[in-house]
Tab-separated table of N, CA and C in Angstrom:
chain	number	residue	atom	x	y	z
A	35	UNK	N	125.407	-30.698	139.911
A	35	UNK	CA	124.685	-30.001	140.965
A	35	UNK	C	125.614	-29.090	141.759
A	36	UNK	N	126.868	-29.517	141.906
A	36	UNK	CA	127.813	-28.706	142.667
A	36	UNK	C	127.953	-27.309	142.043
A	37	UNK	N	128.135	-27.257	140.740
A	37	UNK	CA	128.283	-25.973	140.055
A	37	UNK	C	127.003	-25.157	140.152
A	38	UNK	N	125.870	-25.815	139.996
A	38	UNK	CA	124.583	-25.127	140.104
A	38	UNK	C	124.394	-24.575	141.514
A	39	UNK	N	124.719	-25.380	142.515
A	39	UNK	CA	124.628	-24.954	143.911
A	39	UNK	C	125.469	-23.699	144.147
A	40	UNK	N	126.700	-23.715	143.655
A	40	UNK	CA	127.586	-22.568	143.854
A	40	UNK	C	127.078	-21.351	143.085
A	41	UNK	N	126.518	-21.552	141.919
A	41	UNK	CA	125.919	-20.457	141.146
A	41	UNK	C	124.824	-19.771	141.962
A	42	UNK	N	123.974	-20.560	142.569
A	42	UNK	CA	122.873	-19.998	143.350
A	42	UNK	C	123.350	-19.291	144.610
A	43	UNK	N	124.420	-19.777	145.209
A	43	UNK	CA	124.774	-19.346	146.559
A	43	UNK	C	126.057	-18.548	146.700
A	44	UNK	N	126.726	-18.220	145.602
A	44	UNK	CA	127.960	-17.447	145.705
A	44	UNK	C	127.651	-16.026	146.191
A	45	UNK	N	128.551	-15.503	147.013
A	45	UNK	CA	128.447	-14.123	147.496
A	45	UNK	C	129.845	-13.514	147.502
A	46	UNK	N	129.913	-12.225	147.700
A	46	UNK	CA	131.200	-11.558	147.839
A	46	UNK	C	131.540	-10.652	146.669
A	47	UNK	N	132.740	-10.078	146.721
A	47	UNK	CA	133.158	-9.089	145.719
A	47	UNK	C	133.165	-9.616	144.280
A	48	UNK	N	133.364	-10.894	144.093
A	48	UNK	CA	133.383	-11.475	142.750
A	48	UNK	C	132.034	-12.079	142.373
A	49	UNK	N	130.984	-11.698	143.094
A	49	UNK	CA	129.677	-12.315	142.889
A	49	UNK	C	129.285	-12.381	141.416
A	50	UNK	N	129.233	-11.232	140.760
A	50	UNK	CA	128.720	-11.205	139.385
A	50	UNK	C	129.573	-12.080	138.460
A	51	UNK	N	130.875	-11.944	138.532
A	51	UNK	CA	131.776	-12.716	137.671
A	51	UNK	C	131.601	-14.219	137.899
A	52	UNK	N	131.594	-14.642	139.168
A	52	UNK	CA	131.463	-16.063	139.477
A	52	UNK	C	130.067	-16.580	139.170
A	53	UNK	N	129.055	-15.792	139.504
A	53	UNK	CA	127.673	-16.185	139.238
A	53	UNK	C	127.490	-16.476	137.740
A	54	UNK	N	127.981	-15.588	136.902
A	54	UNK	CA	127.849	-15.774	135.453
A	54	UNK	C	128.717	-16.923	134.945
A	55	UNK	N	129.928	-17.040	135.464
A	55	UNK	CA	130.808	-18.125	135.037
A	55	UNK	C	130.221	-19.476	135.430
A	56	UNK	N	129.737	-19.591	136.666
A	56	UNK	CA	129.142	-20.848	137.104
A	56	UNK	C	127.925	-21.197	136.243
A	57	UNK	N	127.152	-20.191	135.837
A	57	UNK	CA	126.003	-20.443	134.963
A	57	UNK	C	126.468	-21.001	133.618
A	58	UNK	N	127.518	-20.431	133.049
A	58	UNK	CA	128.074	-20.955	131.798
A	58	UNK	C	128.496	-22.408	131.982
A	59	UNK	N	129.135	-22.687	133.117
A	59	UNK	CA	129.630	-24.042	133.371
A	59	UNK	C	128.479	-25.033	133.525
A	60	UNK	N	127.457	-24.697	134.336
A	60	UNK	CA	126.402	-25.693	134.546
A	60	UNK	C	125.555	-25.878	133.293
A	61	UNK	N	125.459	-24.857	132.468
A	61	UNK	CA	124.739	-24.999	131.208
A	61	UNK	C	125.487	-25.959	130.287
A	62	UNK	N	126.800	-25.805	130.209
A	62	UNK	CA	127.625	-26.700	129.403
A	62	UNK	C	127.565	-28.122	129.948
A	63	UNK	N	127.578	-28.264	131.261
A	63	UNK	CA	127.525	-29.586	131.890
A	63	UNK	C	126.180	-30.272	131.621
A	64	UNK	N	125.101	-29.502	131.599
A	64	UNK	CA	123.782	-30.090	131.306
A	64	UNK	C	123.751	-30.667	129.895
A	65	UNK	N	124.358	-29.962	128.960
A	65	UNK	CA	124.454	-30.467	127.590
A	65	UNK	C	125.288	-31.745	127.564
A	66	UNK	N	126.381	-31.752	128.316
A	66	UNK	CA	127.260	-32.927	128.365
A	66	UNK	C	126.526	-34.140	128.925
A	67	UNK	N	125.757	-33.946	129.971
A	67	UNK	CA	125.006	-35.060	130.563
A	67	UNK	C	124.067	-35.661	129.529
A	68	UNK	N	123.430	-34.810	128.741
A	68	UNK	CA	122.528	-35.301	127.699
A	68	UNK	C	123.290	-36.101	126.641
A	69	UNK	N	124.427	-35.584	126.201
A	69	UNK	CA	125.221	-36.289	125.188
A	69	UNK	C	125.711	-37.641	125.711
A	70	UNK	N	126.140	-37.670	126.956
A	70	UNK	CA	126.632	-38.916	127.552
A	70	UNK	C	125.486	-39.923	127.698
A	71	UNK	N	124.327	-39.439	128.157
A	71	UNK	CA	123.167	-40.327	128.305
A	71	UNK	C	122.757	-40.909	126.955
A	72	UNK	N	122.788	-40.084	125.922
A	72	UNK	CA	122.431	-40.579	124.598
A	72	UNK	C	123.459	-41.597	124.091
A	73	UNK	N	124.724	-41.415	124.422
A	73	UNK	CA	125.743	-42.398	124.033
A	73	UNK	C	125.503	-43.718	124.761
A	74	UNK	N	125.164	-43.632	126.037
A	74	UNK	CA	124.859	-44.839	126.815
A	74	UNK	C	123.695	-45.590	126.184
A	75	UNK	N	122.654	-44.858	125.791
A	75	UNK	CA	121.495	-45.489	125.156
A	75	UNK	C	121.871	-46.096	123.810
A	76	UNK	N	122.730	-45.392	123.052
A	76	UNK	CA	123.184	-45.907	121.758
A	76	UNK	C	123.896	-47.240	121.921
A	77	UNK	N	124.601	-47.391	123.027
A	77	UNK	CA	125.325	-48.635	123.303
A	77	UNK	C	124.409	-49.737	123.835
A	78	UNK	N	123.118	-49.402	124.033
A	78	UNK	CA	122.143	-50.415	124.436
A	78	UNK	C	121.922	-50.538	125.932
A	79	UNK	N	122.393	-49.564	126.683
A	79	UNK	CA	122.223	-49.598	128.138
A	79	UNK	C	121.240	-48.520	128.570
A	80	UNK	N	120.720	-48.666	129.777
A	80	UNK	CA	119.833	-47.665	130.358
A	80	UNK	C	120.674	-46.560	130.977
A	81	UNK	N	120.366	-45.342	130.630
A	81	UNK	CA	121.089	-44.190	131.180
A	81	UNK	C	120.581	-43.888	132.586
A	82	UNK	N	121.485	-43.545	133.505
A	82	UNK	CA	121.031	-43.150	134.838
A	82	UNK	C	120.194	-41.885	134.727
A	83	UNK	N	119.144	-41.801	135.526
A	83	UNK	CA	118.246	-40.661	135.388
A	83	UNK	C	117.747	-40.075	136.690
A	84	UNK	N	118.379	-40.440	137.802
A	84	UNK	CA	117.975	-39.866	139.088
A	84	UNK	C	119.205	-39.294	139.796
A	85	UNK	N	118.968	-38.366	140.697
A	85	UNK	CA	120.087	-37.818	141.473
A	85	UNK	C	120.757	-38.907	142.299
A	86	UNK	N	119.953	-39.851	142.785
A	86	UNK	CA	120.501	-40.969	143.551
A	86	UNK	C	121.467	-41.788	142.694
A	87	UNK	N	121.084	-42.063	141.456
A	87	UNK	CA	121.951	-42.826	140.549
A	87	UNK	C	123.216	-42.045	140.224
A	88	UNK	N	123.071	-40.749	139.975
A	88	UNK	CA	124.243	-39.919	139.692
A	88	UNK	C	125.189	-39.890	140.888
A	89	UNK	N	124.640	-39.742	142.087
A	89	UNK	CA	125.476	-39.696	143.293
A	89	UNK	C	126.241	-41.002	143.473
A	90	UNK	N	125.585	-42.109	143.179
A	90	UNK	CA	126.225	-43.414	143.324
A	90	UNK	C	127.379	-43.588	142.339
A	91	UNK	N	127.224	-43.049	141.139
A	91	UNK	CA	128.235	-43.181	140.095
A	91	UNK	C	129.339	-42.121	140.175
A	92	UNK	N	129.103	-41.071	140.911
A	92	UNK	CA	130.012	-39.924	140.919
A	92	UNK	C	131.250	-40.144	141.787
A	93	UNK	N	132.346	-39.571	141.330
A	93	UNK	CA	133.563	-39.544	142.148
A	93	UNK	C	133.787	-38.146	142.740
A	94	UNK	N	132.857	-37.251	142.517
A	94	UNK	CA	132.941	-35.884	143.033
A	94	UNK	C	132.383	-35.862	144.459
A	95	UNK	N	133.162	-35.283	145.363
A	95	UNK	CA	132.729	-35.213	146.757
A	95	UNK	C	131.627	-34.171	146.926
A	96	UNK	N	130.596	-34.539	147.655
A	96	UNK	CA	129.509	-33.613	147.960
A	96	UNK	C	129.988	-32.543	148.936
A	97	UNK	N	129.456	-31.343	148.778
A	97	UNK	CA	129.733	-30.240	149.694
A	97	UNK	C	128.423	-29.933	150.410
A	98	UNK	N	128.417	-30.122	151.710
A	98	UNK	CA	127.178	-29.956	152.478
A	98	UNK	C	126.892	-28.495	152.831
A	99	UNK	N	127.936	-27.731	153.101
A	99	UNK	CA	127.736	-26.343	153.506
A	99	UNK	C	127.885	-25.415	152.300
A	100	UNK	N	127.805	-24.131	152.546
A	100	UNK	CA	128.008	-23.138	151.497
A	100	UNK	C	129.348	-22.459	151.769
A	101	UNK	N	130.376	-22.835	151.005
A	101	UNK	CA	131.700	-22.269	151.240
A	101	UNK	C	131.809	-20.826	150.740
A	102	UNK	N	132.871	-20.164	151.150
A	102	UNK	CA	133.184	-18.830	150.635
A	102	UNK	C	133.501	-18.949	149.144
A	103	UNK	N	133.433	-17.832	148.439
A	103	UNK	CA	133.622	-17.827	146.984
A	103	UNK	C	134.953	-18.451	146.578
A	104	UNK	N	136.052	-18.098	147.249
A	104	UNK	CA	137.357	-18.649	146.886
A	104	UNK	C	137.370	-20.171	147.056
A	105	UNK	N	136.745	-20.645	148.117
A	105	UNK	CA	136.669	-22.097	148.338
A	105	UNK	C	135.826	-22.773	147.268
A	106	UNK	N	134.792	-22.096	146.804
A	106	UNK	CA	133.986	-22.645	145.714
A	106	UNK	C	134.860	-22.882	144.486
A	107	UNK	N	135.690	-21.886	144.171
A	107	UNK	CA	136.575	-22.001	143.012
A	107	UNK	C	137.567	-23.142	143.224
A	108	UNK	N	138.113	-23.257	144.425
A	108	UNK	CA	139.051	-24.350	144.728
A	108	UNK	C	138.370	-25.712	144.609
A	109	UNK	N	137.175	-25.822	145.142
A	109	UNK	CA	136.427	-27.088	145.103
A	109	UNK	C	136.096	-27.470	143.662
A	110	UNK	N	135.621	-26.502	142.882
A	110	UNK	CA	135.281	-26.788	141.494
A	110	UNK	C	136.522	-27.152	140.679
A	111	UNK	N	137.643	-26.509	140.990
A	111	UNK	CA	138.894	-26.864	140.309
A	111	UNK	C	139.211	-28.326	140.555
A	112	UNK	N	139.165	-28.742	141.806
A	112	UNK	CA	139.454	-30.139	142.152
A	112	UNK	C	138.440	-31.084	141.508
A	113	UNK	N	137.193	-30.677	141.435
A	113	UNK	CA	136.163	-31.516	140.830
A	113	UNK	C	136.421	-31.708	139.338
A	114	UNK	N	136.767	-30.646	138.652
A	114	UNK	CA	137.065	-30.773	137.221
A	114	UNK	C	138.325	-31.600	136.999
A	115	UNK	N	139.318	-31.435	137.857
A	115	UNK	CA	140.529	-32.255	137.755
A	115	UNK	C	140.193	-33.727	137.977
A	116	UNK	N	139.278	-34.009	138.876
A	116	UNK	CA	138.855	-35.386	139.130
A	116	UNK	C	138.156	-35.964	137.898
A	117	UNK	N	137.337	-35.155	137.242
A	117	UNK	CA	136.664	-35.616	136.031
A	117	UNK	C	137.697	-35.913	134.938
A	118	UNK	N	138.729	-35.088	134.839
A	118	UNK	CA	139.791	-35.342	133.862
A	118	UNK	C	140.444	-36.697	134.147
A	119	UNK	N	140.723	-36.966	135.406
A	119	UNK	CA	141.312	-38.255	135.789
A	119	UNK	C	140.389	-39.402	135.373
A	120	UNK	N	139.114	-39.265	135.628
A	120	UNK	CA	138.137	-40.284	135.237
A	120	UNK	C	138.105	-40.440	133.722
A	121	UNK	N	138.142	-39.334	133.006
A	121	UNK	CA	138.147	-39.392	131.535
A	121	UNK	C	139.346	-40.180	131.032
A	122	UNK	N	140.497	-39.937	131.620
A	122	UNK	CA	141.698	-40.659	131.189
A	122	UNK	C	141.542	-42.162	131.409
A	123	UNK	N	140.943	-42.541	132.530
A	123	UNK	CA	140.741	-43.957	132.833
A	123	UNK	C	139.740	-44.594	131.865
A	124	UNK	N	138.627	-43.915	131.644
A	124	UNK	CA	137.558	-44.451	130.803
A	124	UNK	C	137.962	-44.435	129.328
A	125	UNK	N	138.772	-43.466	128.935
A	125	UNK	CA	139.228	-43.386	127.552
A	125	UNK	C	139.980	-44.651	127.150
A	126	UNK	N	140.808	-45.162	128.045
A	126	UNK	CA	141.549	-46.401	127.764
A	126	UNK	C	140.594	-47.562	127.508
A	127	UNK	N	139.539	-47.639	128.294
A	127	UNK	CA	138.550	-48.702	128.116
A	127	UNK	C	137.885	-48.597	126.747
A	128	UNK	N	137.500	-47.389	126.364
A	128	UNK	CA	136.855	-47.195	125.060
A	128	UNK	C	137.817	-47.531	123.926
A	129	UNK	N	139.057	-47.116	124.061
A	129	UNK	CA	140.045	-47.412	123.024
A	129	UNK	C	140.299	-48.910	122.908
A	130	UNK	N	140.409	-49.590	124.042
A	130	UNK	CA	140.627	-51.040	124.035
A	130	UNK	C	139.456	-51.794	123.418
A	131	UNK	N	138.273	-51.214	123.485
A	131	UNK	CA	137.075	-51.840	122.915
A	131	UNK	C	136.849	-51.409	121.459
A	132	UNK	N	137.789	-50.650	120.911
A	132	UNK	CA	137.643	-50.117	119.550
A	132	UNK	C	136.346	-49.331	119.388
A	133	UNK	N	135.951	-48.630	120.432
A	133	UNK	CA	134.734	-47.813	120.425
A	133	UNK	C	135.149	-46.358	120.176
A	134	UNK	N	135.349	-46.037	118.904
A	134	UNK	CA	135.838	-44.713	118.532
A	134	UNK	C	134.861	-43.594	118.884
A	135	UNK	N	133.578	-43.866	118.796
A	135	UNK	CA	132.585	-42.831	119.116
A	135	UNK	C	132.651	-42.449	120.590
A	136	UNK	N	132.734	-43.459	121.462
A	136	UNK	CA	132.853	-43.165	122.891
A	136	UNK	C	134.188	-42.500	123.190
A	137	UNK	N	135.251	-42.981	122.548
A	137	UNK	CA	136.577	-42.391	122.768
A	137	UNK	C	136.580	-40.919	122.365
A	138	UNK	N	135.937	-40.598	121.271
A	138	UNK	CA	135.854	-39.211	120.815
A	138	UNK	C	135.083	-38.347	121.816
A	139	UNK	N	133.951	-38.861	122.283
A	139	UNK	CA	133.141	-38.138	123.259
A	139	UNK	C	133.945	-37.899	124.541
A	140	UNK	N	134.618	-38.919	125.010
A	140	UNK	CA	135.407	-38.814	126.238
A	140	UNK	C	136.553	-37.822	126.053
A	141	UNK	N	137.223	-37.912	124.932
A	141	UNK	CA	138.335	-37.008	124.644
A	141	UNK	C	137.862	-35.555	124.600
A	142	UNK	N	136.744	-35.324	123.955
A	142	UNK	CA	136.184	-33.966	123.896
A	142	UNK	C	135.826	-33.451	125.281
A	143	UNK	N	135.250	-34.335	126.111
A	143	UNK	CA	134.911	-33.939	127.486
A	143	UNK	C	136.181	-33.599	128.264
A	144	UNK	N	137.225	-34.389	128.085
A	144	UNK	CA	138.469	-34.166	128.808
A	144	UNK	C	139.034	-32.786	128.478
A	145	UNK	N	139.008	-32.408	127.219
A	145	UNK	CA	139.515	-31.092	126.810
A	145	UNK	C	138.740	-29.982	127.521
A	146	UNK	N	137.431	-30.105	127.574
A	146	UNK	CA	136.601	-29.081	128.218
A	146	UNK	C	136.912	-28.996	129.712
A	147	UNK	N	137.022	-30.143	130.383
A	147	UNK	CA	137.288	-30.129	131.819
A	147	UNK	C	138.703	-29.648	132.133
A	148	UNK	N	139.658	-29.986	131.281
A	148	UNK	CA	141.020	-29.478	131.471
A	148	UNK	C	141.043	-27.951	131.358
A	149	UNK	N	140.365	-27.421	130.353
A	149	UNK	CA	140.322	-25.970	130.165
A	149	UNK	C	139.590	-25.287	131.314
A	150	UNK	N	138.494	-25.870	131.748
A	150	UNK	CA	137.732	-25.288	132.858
A	150	UNK	C	138.565	-25.277	134.133
A	151	UNK	N	139.268	-26.368	134.418
A	151	UNK	CA	140.133	-26.427	135.597
A	151	UNK	C	141.233	-25.375	135.503
A	152	UNK	N	141.810	-25.210	134.330
A	152	UNK	CA	142.846	-24.193	134.137
A	152	UNK	C	142.286	-22.793	134.396
A	153	UNK	N	141.112	-22.497	133.868
A	153	UNK	CA	140.504	-21.184	134.077
A	153	UNK	C	140.210	-20.931	135.555
A	154	UNK	N	139.701	-21.962	136.223
A	154	UNK	CA	139.423	-21.820	137.660
A	154	UNK	C	140.715	-21.632	138.446
A	155	UNK	N	141.735	-22.424	138.141
A	155	UNK	CA	143.037	-22.274	138.830
A	155	UNK	C	143.589	-20.879	138.635
A	156	UNK	N	143.363	-20.296	137.472
A	156	UNK	CA	143.878	-18.956	137.169
A	156	UNK	C	143.231	-17.875	138.017
A	157	UNK	N	142.112	-18.179	138.607
A	157	UNK	CA	141.426	-17.210	139.464
A	157	UNK	C	141.945	-17.237	140.894
A	158	UNK	N	142.727	-18.252	141.228
A	158	UNK	CA	143.193	-18.408	142.611
A	158	UNK	C	144.510	-17.691	142.844
């Protein structure tokens, strides 16, 4: 939601570039949420399906106001870095459980978030 929020509300000289980039990011994230939910179901658990459930499980800090464009990029960079940290933690759990499918999914997600954080940092 953070990326979607920033996509809708970004303003300033970099509007078009950021608006389009944020759209690419939230589209990719929507696909990721679906893949993760399907993996959870494959493992026999109920996938979270409400914003309340996502907020409870999330380690990403909510942003209440609408920051300036540069701050949006800084916030999203930190958010992607936080997801990378979470991926590293969860990857160990999957590996210890010999769950190669989950480990692969987590590893693939980590690569995407690392690259996204790098691209965002490069804009600062």
